[in-house]
Amino acid sequence: MMKSILAFLTGFSTLIRLCYSGDADNLYDLCPTDLTTHKTIFFNGFPCKPPSDVNASDFKSSLLSRAGDTDNFYRSSVTIATAAEFPGLNTLGLSAARMDIEVDGVVMPHVHPRASEMIFVWRGIVTVGFVDSDSRVFQKRLKQGEVFVFPKGLLHFCFNAGFEDAAVFSVLNSQNPGLASISGAMFGINNKDGLMIMEKLKALSGMDLNGVNSVELFGEK
């Protein structure tokens, strides 16, 4: 009986660790993505380049050095560098992103299902926030040089609260964090629901919200 209990506890403990673990640990010193391999077998990650083909260029990316195209309804752009675009990130459990936001622009509420995200304001003033599973809102106004963290899997947003274009960089703790946007999934582009959400977010731009659940950001009361 005791052995059965111990076996159950051991198995349960292992299951919990698997559920809460992030990306798998690297089994090699280096494993840049092999972008030349035709992927006929789907597995969790990317194949490694042969060690003899690895070079310093695999660990450098200029993808985030240029501002994104903000000529759209939301006046913003998000550029993400994952292991698919930046080979040196493969197996390291990291990705990076850049947000460019015009005056009155907004990065619509979205979720990264596989990663937490830490943002750094490089230029401008932004208001950022996230909503937890109890519908509590946590929101802060950030200026140049300040950082903020979005916990894994929670709905979050960012919008320009200043009088100049803003640029924000971020690091995520997954090489493939995923992205699910409520604007694309529920509203589409250029419709009244998307505009309503933008206006609600902007109306709260001067407020710090610390777990307030009475503020309804999305949808009708």
PDB file of N, CA and C in Angstrom, residues 157-215:
ATOM      1  N   PHE A 157      -2.160  44.468 -23.335  1.00  0.00           N
ATOM      2  CA  PHE A 157      -2.296  45.501 -24.358  1.00  0.00           C
ATOM      3  C   PHE A 157      -1.276  46.598 -24.117  1.00  0.00           C
ATOM      4  N   CYS A 158      -1.110  47.462 -25.110  1.00  0.00           N
ATOM      5  CA  CYS A 158      -0.184  48.576 -25.015  1.00  0.00           C
ATOM      6  C   CYS A 158      -0.655  49.660 -25.969  1.00  0.00           C
ATOM      7  N   PHE A 159      -0.657  50.914 -25.504  1.00  0.00           N
ATOM      8  CA  PHE A 159      -1.011  51.983 -26.428  1.00  0.00           C
ATOM      9  C   PHE A 159      -0.219  53.241 -26.117  1.00  0.00           C
ATOM     10  N   ASN A 160      -0.091  54.079 -27.125  1.00  0.00           N
ATOM     11  CA  ASN A 160       0.701  55.294 -27.024  1.00  0.00           C
ATOM     12  C   ASN A 160      -0.062  56.322 -26.194  1.00  0.00           C
ATOM     13  N   ALA A 161       0.561  56.755 -25.087  1.00  0.00           N
ATOM     14  CA  ALA A 161      -0.077  57.730 -24.207  1.00  0.00           C
ATOM     15  C   ALA A 161       0.648  59.064 -24.242  1.00  0.00           C
ATOM     16  N   GLY A 162       1.525  59.258 -25.222  1.00  0.00           N
ATOM     17  CA  GLY A 162       2.296  60.487 -25.303  1.00  0.00           C
ATOM     18  C   GLY A 162       1.997  61.277 -26.565  1.00  0.00           C
ATOM     19  N   PHE A 163       2.932  62.162 -26.904  1.00  0.00           N
ATOM     20  CA  PHE A 163       2.740  63.054 -28.047  1.00  0.00           C
ATOM     21  C   PHE A 163       3.806  62.851 -29.123  1.00  0.00           C
ATOM     22  N   GLU A 164       4.452  61.693 -29.089  1.00  0.00           N
ATOM     23  CA  GLU A 164       5.406  61.305 -30.119  1.00  0.00           C
ATOM     24  C   GLU A 164       5.290  59.805 -30.347  1.00  0.00           C
ATOM     25  N   ASP A 165       5.815  59.354 -31.483  1.00  0.00           N
ATOM     26  CA  ASP A 165       5.787  57.928 -31.762  1.00  0.00           C
ATOM     27  C   ASP A 165       6.554  57.169 -30.681  1.00  0.00           C
ATOM     28  N   ALA A 166       6.061  56.001 -30.326  1.00  0.00           N
ATOM     29  CA  ALA A 166       6.682  55.182 -29.293  1.00  0.00           C
ATOM     30  C   ALA A 166       7.267  53.916 -29.897  1.00  0.00           C
ATOM     31  N   ALA A 167       8.359  53.441 -29.288  1.00  0.00           N
ATOM     32  CA  ALA A 167       8.969  52.170 -29.669  1.00  0.00           C
ATOM     33  C   ALA A 167       9.250  51.376 -28.406  1.00  0.00           C
ATOM     34  N   VAL A 168       8.832  50.130 -28.401  1.00  0.00           N
ATOM     35  CA  VAL A 168       8.956  49.266 -27.231  1.00  0.00           C
ATOM     36  C   VAL A 168       9.572  47.942 -27.669  1.00  0.00           C
ATOM     37  N   PHE A 169      10.571  47.484 -26.936  1.00  0.00           N
ATOM     38  CA  PHE A 169      11.183  46.186 -27.201  1.00  0.00           C
ATOM     39  C   PHE A 169      10.802  45.219 -26.081  1.00  0.00           C
ATOM     40  N   SER A 170      10.786  43.934 -26.405  1.00  0.00           N
ATOM     41  CA  SER A 170      10.437  42.949 -25.386  1.00  0.00           C
ATOM     42  C   SER A 170      11.185  41.647 -25.600  1.00  0.00           C
ATOM     43  N   VAL A 171      11.288  40.882 -24.507  1.00  0.00           N
ATOM     44  CA  VAL A 171      11.865  39.539 -24.532  1.00  0.00           C
ATOM     45  C   VAL A 171      10.823  38.584 -23.969  1.00  0.00           C
ATOM     46  N   LEU A 172      10.666  37.430 -24.623  1.00  0.00           N
ATOM     47  CA  LEU A 172       9.700  36.426 -24.189  1.00  0.00           C
ATOM     48  C   LEU A 172      10.444  35.134 -23.892  1.00  0.00           C
ATOM     49  N   ASN A 173       9.976  34.388 -22.891  1.00  0.00           N
ATOM     50  CA  ASN A 173      10.702  33.201 -22.462  1.00  0.00           C
ATOM     51  C   ASN A 173      10.223  31.930 -23.155  1.00  0.00           C
ATOM     52  N   SER A 174      10.093  32.011 -24.459  1.00  0.00           N
ATOM     53  CA  SER A 174       9.830  30.848 -25.303  1.00  0.00           C
ATOM     54  C   SER A 174      10.350  31.156 -26.689  1.00  0.00           C
ATOM     55  N   GLN A 175      10.889  30.151 -27.365  1.00  0.00           N
ATOM     56  CA  GLN A 175      11.357  30.385 -28.724  1.00  0.00           C
ATOM     57  C   GLN A 175      10.194  30.433 -29.714  1.00  0.00           C
ATOM     58  N   ASN A 176       9.011  30.073 -29.251  1.00  0.00           N
ATOM     59  CA  ASN A 176       7.808  30.155 -30.079  1.00  0.00           C
ATOM     60  C   ASN A 176       6.629  30.491 -29.172  1.00  0.00           C
ATOM     61  N   PRO A 177       6.502  31.773 -28.773  1.00  0.00           N
ATOM     62  CA  PRO A 177       5.504  32.137 -27.746  1.00  0.00           C
ATOM     63  C   PRO A 177       4.065  32.039 -28.190  1.00  0.00           C
ATOM     64  N   GLY A 178       3.806  32.086 -29.498  1.00  0.00           N
ATOM     65  CA  GLY A 178       2.440  32.090 -29.989  1.00  0.00           C
ATOM     66  C   GLY A 178       1.799  33.457 -29.837  1.00  0.00           C
ATOM     67  N   LEU A 179       0.760  33.707 -30.618  1.00  0.00           N
ATOM     68  CA  LEU A 179       0.062  34.989 -30.562  1.00  0.00           C
ATOM     69  C   LEU A 179      -1.391  34.789 -30.938  1.00  0.00           C
ATOM     70  N   ALA A 180      -2.282  35.125 -30.012  1.00  0.00           N
ATOM     71  CA  ALA A 180      -3.724  35.082 -30.269  1.00  0.00           C
ATOM     72  C   ALA A 180      -4.283  36.459 -29.979  1.00  0.00           C
ATOM     73  N   SER A 181      -4.781  37.135 -31.005  1.00  0.00           N
ATOM     74  CA  SER A 181      -5.291  38.496 -30.853  1.00  0.00           C
ATOM     75  C   SER A 181      -6.804  38.508 -30.875  1.00  0.00           C
ATOM     76  N   ILE A 182      -7.425  39.216 -29.919  1.00  0.00           N
ATOM     77  CA  ILE A 182      -8.885  39.265 -29.919  1.00  0.00           C
ATOM     78  C   ILE A 182      -9.397  40.103 -31.076  1.00  0.00           C
ATOM     79  N   SER A 183      -8.562  41.012 -31.597  1.00  0.00           N
ATOM     80  CA  SER A 183      -9.023  41.825 -32.724  1.00  0.00           C
ATOM     81  C   SER A 183      -9.200  40.981 -33.965  1.00  0.00           C
ATOM     82  N   GLY A 184      -8.262  40.041 -34.178  1.00  0.00           N
ATOM     83  CA  GLY A 184      -8.375  39.191 -35.348  1.00  0.00           C
ATOM     84  C   GLY A 184      -9.392  38.089 -35.164  1.00  0.00           C
ATOM     85  N   ALA A 185      -9.463  37.551 -33.924  1.00  0.00           N
ATOM     86  CA  ALA A 185     -10.337  36.412 -33.676  1.00  0.00           C
ATOM     87  C   ALA A 185     -11.799  36.810 -33.551  1.00  0.00           C
ATOM     88  N   MET A 186     -12.068  38.020 -33.038  1.00  0.00           N
ATOM     89  CA  MET A 186     -13.448  38.390 -32.732  1.00  0.00           C
ATOM     90  C   MET A 186     -14.005  39.522 -33.573  1.00  0.00           C
ATOM     91  N   PHE A 187     -13.146  40.469 -33.967  1.00  0.00           N
ATOM     92  CA  PHE A 187     -13.692  41.685 -34.533  1.00  0.00           C
ATOM     93  C   PHE A 187     -13.320  41.946 -35.988  1.00  0.00           C
ATOM     94  N   GLY A 188     -12.097  41.549 -36.383  1.00  0.00           N
ATOM     95  CA  GLY A 188     -11.660  41.934 -37.716  1.00  0.00           C
ATOM     96  C   GLY A 188     -11.184  43.375 -37.701  1.00  0.00           C
ATOM     97  N   ILE A 189     -11.011  43.943 -38.875  1.00  0.00           N
ATOM     98  CA  ILE A 189     -10.436  45.276 -39.001  1.00  0.00           C
ATOM     99  C   ILE A 189     -11.503  46.292 -39.405  1.00  0.00           C
ATOM    100  N   ASN A 190     -11.330  47.514 -38.885  1.00  0.00           N
ATOM    101  CA  ASN A 190     -12.164  48.653 -39.303  1.00  0.00           C
ATOM    102  C   ASN A 190     -13.643  48.503 -38.967  1.00  0.00           C
ATOM    103  N   ASN A 191     -13.976  47.869 -37.854  1.00  0.00           N
ATOM    104  CA  ASN A 191     -15.389  47.811 -37.494  1.00  0.00           C
ATOM    105  C   ASN A 191     -15.624  48.497 -36.159  1.00  0.00           C
ATOM    106  N   LYS A 192     -16.867  48.680 -35.801  1.00  0.00           N
ATOM    107  CA  LYS A 192     -17.201  49.489 -34.629  1.00  0.00           C
ATOM    108  C   LYS A 192     -16.756  48.847 -33.326  1.00  0.00           C
ATOM    109  N   ASP A 193     -16.688  47.496 -33.256  1.00  0.00           N
ATOM    110  CA  ASP A 193     -16.258  46.845 -32.024  1.00  0.00           C
ATOM    111  C   ASP A 193     -14.781  47.112 -31.753  1.00  0.00           C
ATOM    112  N   GLY A 194     -13.960  47.011 -32.797  1.00  0.00           N
ATOM    113  CA  GLY A 194     -12.540  47.307 -32.632  1.00  0.00           C
ATOM    114  C   GLY A 194     -12.325  48.749 -32.222  1.00  0.00           C
ATOM    115  N   LEU A 195     -13.065  49.673 -32.824  1.00  0.00           N
ATOM    116  CA  LEU A 195     -12.946  51.089 -32.481  1.00  0.00           C
ATOM    117  C   LEU A 195     -13.399  51.347 -31.045  1.00  0.00           C
ATOM    118  N   MET A 196     -14.443  50.664 -30.610  1.00  0.00           N
ATOM    119  CA  MET A 196     -14.947  50.832 -29.252  1.00  0.00           C
ATOM    120  C   MET A 196     -13.885  50.424 -28.230  1.00  0.00           C
ATOM    121  N   ILE A 197     -13.195  49.322 -28.470  1.00  0.00           N
ATOM    122  CA  ILE A 197     -12.160  48.870 -27.558  1.00  0.00           C
ATOM    123  C   ILE A 197     -11.023  49.885 -27.501  1.00  0.00           C
ATOM    124  N   MET A 198     -10.632  50.406 -28.664  1.00  0.00           N
ATOM    125  CA  MET A 198      -9.574  51.412 -28.695  1.00  0.00           C
ATOM    126  C   MET A 198      -9.950  52.624 -27.844  1.00  0.00           C
ATOM    127  N   GLU A 199     -11.172  53.094 -27.969  1.00  0.00           N
ATOM    128  CA  GLU A 199     -11.598  54.273 -27.226  1.00  0.00           C
ATOM    129  C   GLU A 199     -11.648  54.004 -25.718  1.00  0.00           C
ATOM    130  N   LYS A 200     -12.064  52.799 -25.328  1.00  0.00           N
ATOM    131  CA  LYS A 200     -12.092  52.456 -23.907  1.00  0.00           C
ATOM    132  C   LYS A 200     -10.682  52.428 -23.329  1.00  0.00           C
ATOM    133  N   LEU A 201      -9.744  51.859 -24.081  1.00  0.00           N
ATOM    134  CA  LEU A 201      -8.363  51.807 -23.612  1.00  0.00           C
ATOM    135  C   LEU A 201      -7.786  53.213 -23.451  1.00  0.00           C
ATOM    136  N   LYS A 202      -8.014  54.076 -24.422  1.00  0.00           N
ATOM    137  CA  LYS A 202      -7.480  55.435 -24.371  1.00  0.00           C
ATOM    138  C   LYS A 202      -8.087  56.238 -23.220  1.00  0.00           C
ATOM    139  N   ALA A 203      -9.348  55.979 -22.908  1.00  0.00           N
ATOM    140  CA  ALA A 203     -10.004  56.711 -21.823  1.00  0.00           C
ATOM    141  C   ALA A 203      -9.366  56.413 -20.470  1.00  0.00           C
ATOM    142  N   LEU A 204      -8.672  55.263 -20.369  1.00  0.00           N
ATOM    143  CA  LEU A 204      -8.046  54.860 -19.116  1.00  0.00           C
ATOM    144  C   LEU A 204      -6.551  55.150 -19.091  1.00  0.00           C
ATOM    145  N   SER A 205      -6.050  55.883 -20.081  1.00  0.00           N
ATOM    146  CA  SER A 205      -4.601  56.030 -20.260  1.00  0.00           C
ATOM    147  C   SER A 205      -3.909  56.697 -19.085  1.00  0.00           C
ATOM    148  N   GLY A 206      -4.597  57.551 -18.322  1.00  0.00           N
ATOM    149  CA  GLY A 206      -3.960  58.240 -17.214  1.00  0.00           C
ATOM    150  C   GLY A 206      -4.118  57.544 -15.878  1.00  0.00           C
ATOM    151  N   MET A 207      -4.675  56.338 -15.891  1.00  0.00           N
ATOM    152  CA  MET A 207      -4.973  55.655 -14.637  1.00  0.00           C
ATOM    153  C   MET A 207      -4.030  54.494 -14.381  1.00  0.00           C
ATOM    154  N   ASP A 208      -3.609  54.326 -13.117  1.00  0.00           N
ATOM    155  CA  ASP A 208      -2.951  53.109 -12.675  1.00  0.00           C
ATOM    156  C   ASP A 208      -4.028  52.208 -12.091  1.00  0.00           C
ATOM    157  N   LEU A 209      -4.179  51.033 -12.644  1.00  0.00           N
ATOM    158  CA  LEU A 209      -5.203  50.098 -12.180  1.00  0.00           C
ATOM    159  C   LEU A 209      -4.514  48.927 -11.490  1.00  0.00           C
ATOM    160  N   ASN A 210      -4.827  48.702 -10.230  1.00  0.00           N
ATOM    161  CA  ASN A 210      -4.175  47.676  -9.431  1.00  0.00           C
ATOM    162  C   ASN A 210      -5.180  46.603  -9.017  1.00  0.00           C
ATOM    163  N   GLY A 211      -5.491  45.731  -9.938  1.00  0.00           N
ATOM    164  CA  GLY A 211      -6.416  44.646  -9.641  1.00  0.00           C
ATOM    165  C   GLY A 211      -7.861  45.070  -9.613  1.00  0.00           C
ATOM    166  N   VAL A 212      -8.187  46.160 -10.301  1.00  0.00           N
ATOM    167  CA  VAL A 212      -9.569  46.646 -10.339  1.00  0.00           C
ATOM    168  C   VAL A 212     -10.396  45.759 -11.260  1.00  0.00           C
ATOM    169  N   ASN A 213     -11.466  45.192 -10.759  1.00  0.00           N
ATOM    170  CA  ASN A 213     -12.301  44.340 -11.605  1.00  0.00           C
ATOM    171  C   ASN A 213     -13.600  45.010 -12.024  1.00  0.00           C
ATOM    172  N   SER A 214     -13.791  46.264 -11.642  1.00  0.00           N
ATOM    173  CA  SER A 214     -15.005  46.970 -12.030  1.00  0.00           C
ATOM    174  C   SER A 214     -14.841  47.713 -13.355  1.00  0.00           C
ATOM    175  N   VAL A 215     -13.623  47.768 -13.858  1.00  0.00           N
ATOM    176  CA  VAL A 215     -13.376  48.443 -15.131  1.00  0.00           C
ATOM    177  C   VAL A 215     -13.569  47.423 -16.245  1.00  0.00           C
TER     178      VAL A 215
END
